[in-house]
Short mmCIF file of C-alpha atoms and ligand atoms in Angstrom, two decimals:
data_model
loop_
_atom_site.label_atom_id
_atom_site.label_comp_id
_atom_site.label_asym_id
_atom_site.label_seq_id
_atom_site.Cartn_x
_atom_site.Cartn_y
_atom_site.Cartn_z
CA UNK A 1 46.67 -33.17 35.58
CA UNK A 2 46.05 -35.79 32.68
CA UNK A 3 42.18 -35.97 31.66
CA UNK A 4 40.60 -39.44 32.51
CA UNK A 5 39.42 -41.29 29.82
CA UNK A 6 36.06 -41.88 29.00
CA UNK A 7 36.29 -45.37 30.82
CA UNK A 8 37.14 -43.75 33.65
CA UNK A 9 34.71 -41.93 34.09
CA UNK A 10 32.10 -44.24 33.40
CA UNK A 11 33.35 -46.35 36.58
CA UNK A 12 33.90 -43.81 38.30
CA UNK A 13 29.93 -42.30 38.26
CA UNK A 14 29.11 -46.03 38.36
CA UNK A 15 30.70 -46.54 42.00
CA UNK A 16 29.38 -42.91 43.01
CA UNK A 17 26.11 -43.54 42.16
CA UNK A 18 25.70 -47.32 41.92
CA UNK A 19 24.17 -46.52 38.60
CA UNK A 20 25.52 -47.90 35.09
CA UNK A 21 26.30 -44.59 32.99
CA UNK A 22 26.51 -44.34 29.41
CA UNK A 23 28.71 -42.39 26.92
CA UNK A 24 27.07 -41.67 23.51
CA UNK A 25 27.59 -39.18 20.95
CA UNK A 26 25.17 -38.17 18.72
CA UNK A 27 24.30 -34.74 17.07
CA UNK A 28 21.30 -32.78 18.25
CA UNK A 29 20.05 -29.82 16.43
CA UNK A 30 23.24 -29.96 13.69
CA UNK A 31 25.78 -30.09 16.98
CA UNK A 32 27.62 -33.31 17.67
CA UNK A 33 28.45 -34.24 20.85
CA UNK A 34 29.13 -36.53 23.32
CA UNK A 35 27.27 -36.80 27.04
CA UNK A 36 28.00 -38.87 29.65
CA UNK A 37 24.28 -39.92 31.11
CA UNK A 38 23.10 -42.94 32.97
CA UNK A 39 22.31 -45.99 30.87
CA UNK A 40 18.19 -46.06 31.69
CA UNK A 41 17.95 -42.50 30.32
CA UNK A 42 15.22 -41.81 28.07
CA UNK A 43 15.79 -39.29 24.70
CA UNK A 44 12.95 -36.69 26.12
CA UNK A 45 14.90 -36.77 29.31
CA UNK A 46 18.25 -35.93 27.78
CA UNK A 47 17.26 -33.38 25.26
CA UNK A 48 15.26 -31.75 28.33
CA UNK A 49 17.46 -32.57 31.57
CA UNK A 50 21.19 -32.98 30.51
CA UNK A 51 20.91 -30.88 27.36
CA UNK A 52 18.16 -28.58 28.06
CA UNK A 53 16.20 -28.52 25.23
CA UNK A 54 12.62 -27.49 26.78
CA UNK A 55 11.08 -27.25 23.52
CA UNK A 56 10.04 -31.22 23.84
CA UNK A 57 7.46 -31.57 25.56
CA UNK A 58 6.85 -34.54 27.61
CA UNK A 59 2.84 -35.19 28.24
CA UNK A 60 1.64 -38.92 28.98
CA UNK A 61 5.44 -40.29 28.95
CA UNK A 62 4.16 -43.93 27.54
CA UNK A 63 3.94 -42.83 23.56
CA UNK A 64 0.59 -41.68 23.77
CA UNK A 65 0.42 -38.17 23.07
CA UNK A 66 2.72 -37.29 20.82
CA UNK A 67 3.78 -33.87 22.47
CA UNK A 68 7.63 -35.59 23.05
CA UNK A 69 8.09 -36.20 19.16
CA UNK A 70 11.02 -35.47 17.91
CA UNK A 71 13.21 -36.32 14.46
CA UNK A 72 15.23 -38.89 14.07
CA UNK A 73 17.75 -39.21 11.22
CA UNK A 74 14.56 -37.17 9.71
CA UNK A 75 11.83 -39.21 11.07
CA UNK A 76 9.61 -39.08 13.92
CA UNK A 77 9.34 -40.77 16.95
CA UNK A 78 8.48 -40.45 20.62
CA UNK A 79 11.23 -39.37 22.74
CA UNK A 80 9.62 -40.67 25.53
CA UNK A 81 9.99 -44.43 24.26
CA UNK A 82 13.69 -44.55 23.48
CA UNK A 83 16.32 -45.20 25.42
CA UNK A 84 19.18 -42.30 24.93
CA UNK A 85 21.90 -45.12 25.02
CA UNK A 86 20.63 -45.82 21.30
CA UNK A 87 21.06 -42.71 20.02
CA UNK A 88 24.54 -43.41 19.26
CA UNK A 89 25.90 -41.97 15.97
CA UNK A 90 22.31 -41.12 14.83
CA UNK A 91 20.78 -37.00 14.77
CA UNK A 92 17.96 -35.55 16.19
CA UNK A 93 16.30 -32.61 15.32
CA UNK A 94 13.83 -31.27 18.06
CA UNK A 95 11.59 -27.90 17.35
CA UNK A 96 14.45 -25.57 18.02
CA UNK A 97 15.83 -27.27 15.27
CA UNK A 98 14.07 -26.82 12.75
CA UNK A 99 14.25 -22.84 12.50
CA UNK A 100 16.64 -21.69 9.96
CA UNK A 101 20.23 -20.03 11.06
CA UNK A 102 18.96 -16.66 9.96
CA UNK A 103 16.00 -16.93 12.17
CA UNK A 104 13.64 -17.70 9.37
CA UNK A 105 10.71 -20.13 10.66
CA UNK A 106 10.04 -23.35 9.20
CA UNK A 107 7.06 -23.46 6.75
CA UNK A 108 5.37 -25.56 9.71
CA UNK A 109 6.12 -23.03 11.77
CA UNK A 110 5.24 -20.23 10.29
CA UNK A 111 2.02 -21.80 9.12
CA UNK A 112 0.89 -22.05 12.90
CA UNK A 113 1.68 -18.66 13.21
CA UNK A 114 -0.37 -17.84 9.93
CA UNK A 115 -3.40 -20.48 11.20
CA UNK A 116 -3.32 -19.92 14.69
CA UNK A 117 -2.65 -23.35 15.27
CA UNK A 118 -1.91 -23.54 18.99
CA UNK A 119 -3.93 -22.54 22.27
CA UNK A 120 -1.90 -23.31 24.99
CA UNK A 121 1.32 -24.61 23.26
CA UNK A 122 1.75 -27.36 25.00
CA UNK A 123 1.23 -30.00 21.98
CA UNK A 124 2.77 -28.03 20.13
CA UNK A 125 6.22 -28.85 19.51
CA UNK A 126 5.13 -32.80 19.15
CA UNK A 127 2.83 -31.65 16.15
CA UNK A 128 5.02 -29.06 14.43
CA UNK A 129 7.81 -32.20 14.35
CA UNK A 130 5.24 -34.41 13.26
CA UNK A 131 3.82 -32.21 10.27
CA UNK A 132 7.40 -30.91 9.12
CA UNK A 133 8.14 -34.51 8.56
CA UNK A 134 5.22 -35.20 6.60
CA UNK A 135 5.28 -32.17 4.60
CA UNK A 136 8.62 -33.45 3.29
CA UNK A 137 7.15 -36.49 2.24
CA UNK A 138 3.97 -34.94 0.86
CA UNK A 139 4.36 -31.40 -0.12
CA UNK A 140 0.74 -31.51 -1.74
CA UNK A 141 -1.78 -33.12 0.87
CA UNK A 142 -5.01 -33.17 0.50
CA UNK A 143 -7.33 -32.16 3.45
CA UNK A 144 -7.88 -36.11 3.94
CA UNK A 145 -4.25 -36.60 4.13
CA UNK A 146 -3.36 -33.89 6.79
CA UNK A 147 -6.42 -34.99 9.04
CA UNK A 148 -4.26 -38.55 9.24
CA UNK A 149 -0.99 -36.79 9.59
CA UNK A 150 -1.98 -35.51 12.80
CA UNK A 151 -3.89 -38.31 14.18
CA UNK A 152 -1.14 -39.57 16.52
CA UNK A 153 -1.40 -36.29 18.42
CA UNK A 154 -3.51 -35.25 20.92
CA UNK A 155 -4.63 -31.36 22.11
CA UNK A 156 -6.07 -30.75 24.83
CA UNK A 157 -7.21 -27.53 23.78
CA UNK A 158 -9.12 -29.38 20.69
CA UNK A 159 -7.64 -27.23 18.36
CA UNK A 160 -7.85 -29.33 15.55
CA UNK A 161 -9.25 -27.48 12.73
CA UNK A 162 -6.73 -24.77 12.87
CA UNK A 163 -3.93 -27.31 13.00
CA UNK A 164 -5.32 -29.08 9.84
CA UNK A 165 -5.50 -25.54 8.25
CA UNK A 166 -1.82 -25.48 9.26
CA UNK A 167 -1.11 -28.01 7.74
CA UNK A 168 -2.43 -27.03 4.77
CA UNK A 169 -0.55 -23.75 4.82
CA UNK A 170 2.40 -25.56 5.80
CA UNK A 171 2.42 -27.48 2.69
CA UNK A 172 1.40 -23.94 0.68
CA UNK A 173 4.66 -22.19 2.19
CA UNK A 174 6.73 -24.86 1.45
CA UNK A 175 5.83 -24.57 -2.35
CA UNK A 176 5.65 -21.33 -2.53
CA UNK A 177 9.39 -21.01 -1.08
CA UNK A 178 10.39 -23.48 -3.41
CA UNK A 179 9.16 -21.22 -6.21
CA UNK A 180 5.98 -23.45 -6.91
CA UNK A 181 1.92 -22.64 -6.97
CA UNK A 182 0.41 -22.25 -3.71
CA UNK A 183 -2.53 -24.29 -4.95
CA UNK A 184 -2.30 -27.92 -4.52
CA UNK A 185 -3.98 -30.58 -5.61
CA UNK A 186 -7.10 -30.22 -2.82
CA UNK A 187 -8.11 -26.90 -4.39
CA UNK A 188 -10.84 -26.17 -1.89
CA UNK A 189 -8.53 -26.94 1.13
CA UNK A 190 -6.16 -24.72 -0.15
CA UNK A 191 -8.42 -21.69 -0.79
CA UNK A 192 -9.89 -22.82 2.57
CA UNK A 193 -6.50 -22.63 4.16
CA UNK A 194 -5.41 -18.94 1.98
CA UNK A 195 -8.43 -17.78 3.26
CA UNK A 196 -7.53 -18.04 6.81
CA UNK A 197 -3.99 -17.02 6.57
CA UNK A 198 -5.82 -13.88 4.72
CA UNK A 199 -8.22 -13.51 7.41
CA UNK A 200 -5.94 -14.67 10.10
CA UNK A 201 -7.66 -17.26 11.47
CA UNK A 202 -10.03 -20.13 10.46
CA UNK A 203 -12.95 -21.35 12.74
CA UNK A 204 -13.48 -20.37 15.97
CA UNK A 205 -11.43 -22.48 18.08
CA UNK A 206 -13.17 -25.14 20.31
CA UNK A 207 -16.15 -23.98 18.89
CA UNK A 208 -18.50 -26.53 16.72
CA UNK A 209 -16.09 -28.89 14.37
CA UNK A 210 -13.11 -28.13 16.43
CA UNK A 211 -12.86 -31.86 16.92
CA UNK A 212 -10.72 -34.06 14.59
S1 FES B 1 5.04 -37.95 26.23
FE1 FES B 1 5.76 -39.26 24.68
S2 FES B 1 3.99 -39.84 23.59
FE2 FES B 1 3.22 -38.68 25.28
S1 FES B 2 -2.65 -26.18 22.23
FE1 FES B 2 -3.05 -26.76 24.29
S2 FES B 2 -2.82 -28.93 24.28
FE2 FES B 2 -2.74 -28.37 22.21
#
């Protein structure tokens, strides 16, 4: 039996579901693809729903929070503002995406590991997109600098001292993989930041100056 053509199939869902449907291909996570989806479907409902992505989280759904952040063509955004008919030809990268082939974790990653830079997890994904973004625009923050890197986001856990220190380490790994110093150019956030990942964690979490 011949295949129907994309057409087809659009008018075809259309007179289903009396709903306009959309074809657009775009490549998630290094994978192109194309997915048939109805025309008023938002990005953090595609990567989720039709392509089930759960990483992206999807908090206050009018581009509040941040937790829905994902990258596209290398920059963020909120999912949760963008109609998935727009994606067309463009890439996204969500959380998944950002962990190496051989398993190896992203510096930002890995640096929440090292920092213990998430409670419940649920913000999570919005500010490990955010930060890995950053970091490649400013490998060498200072402590100033990742405090407004992250001030789009909001935890509800008020975690926010170990995510700066992530940050920080974020940064660290990245030059240290690339064969650089760990010590950037905010010395004292840096030792600050060593010293957790030595110790394994920074200050206690939602205790005094856990707030941004
Ligand atoms: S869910 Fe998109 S910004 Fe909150
Ligand atoms: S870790 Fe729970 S909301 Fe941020």
């Amino acid at each position: 039996m011949p295949t129907k053509n994309i057409e087809d199939q659009l008018a075809e869902l259309q007179s289903e579901t009396g709903e306009q449907h959309v074809a657009v291909t775009f490549t998630l996570n290094e994978v192109t693809q194309t997915v048939v989806l109805p025309s008023r479907t938002l990005v953090s409902d595609a990567i989720r729903h039709h392509l089930r992505k759960t990483g992206t989280h999807v908090g206050c759904e009018h581009g509040v929070c941040g937790a829905c952040t994902v990258l596209l063509d290398g920059k963020p955004i909120r999912s949760c503002l963008m109609l998935a008919a727009s994606l067309e030809g463009r890439s996204v990268t969500t959380v998944e995406g950002l962990v190496e082939p051989d398993g190896t974790l992203h510096p930002v990653q890995q640096a929440f590991k090292d920092c213990h830079g998430l409670q419940c997890g649920f913000c999570t994904p919005g500010f490990v997109t955010t930060i890995a973004a950053f970091i490649k625009e400013n490998p060498n923050p200072t402590r100033a600098e990742a405090t407004e890197a992250i001030a789009g986001n909001l935890c509800r856990c008020t975690g926010y001292q170990n995510i700066k220190a992530s940050v920080l380490r974020a940064a660290e790994i990245t030059r240290e993989r690339a064969g650089e110093s760990p010590l950037g150019q905010d010395d004292e956030s840096s030792r600050a930041s060593l010293d957790a990942k030595v110790r394994g964690t920074t200050n206690p979490v939602g205790g005094r100056g856990s707030k941004l």
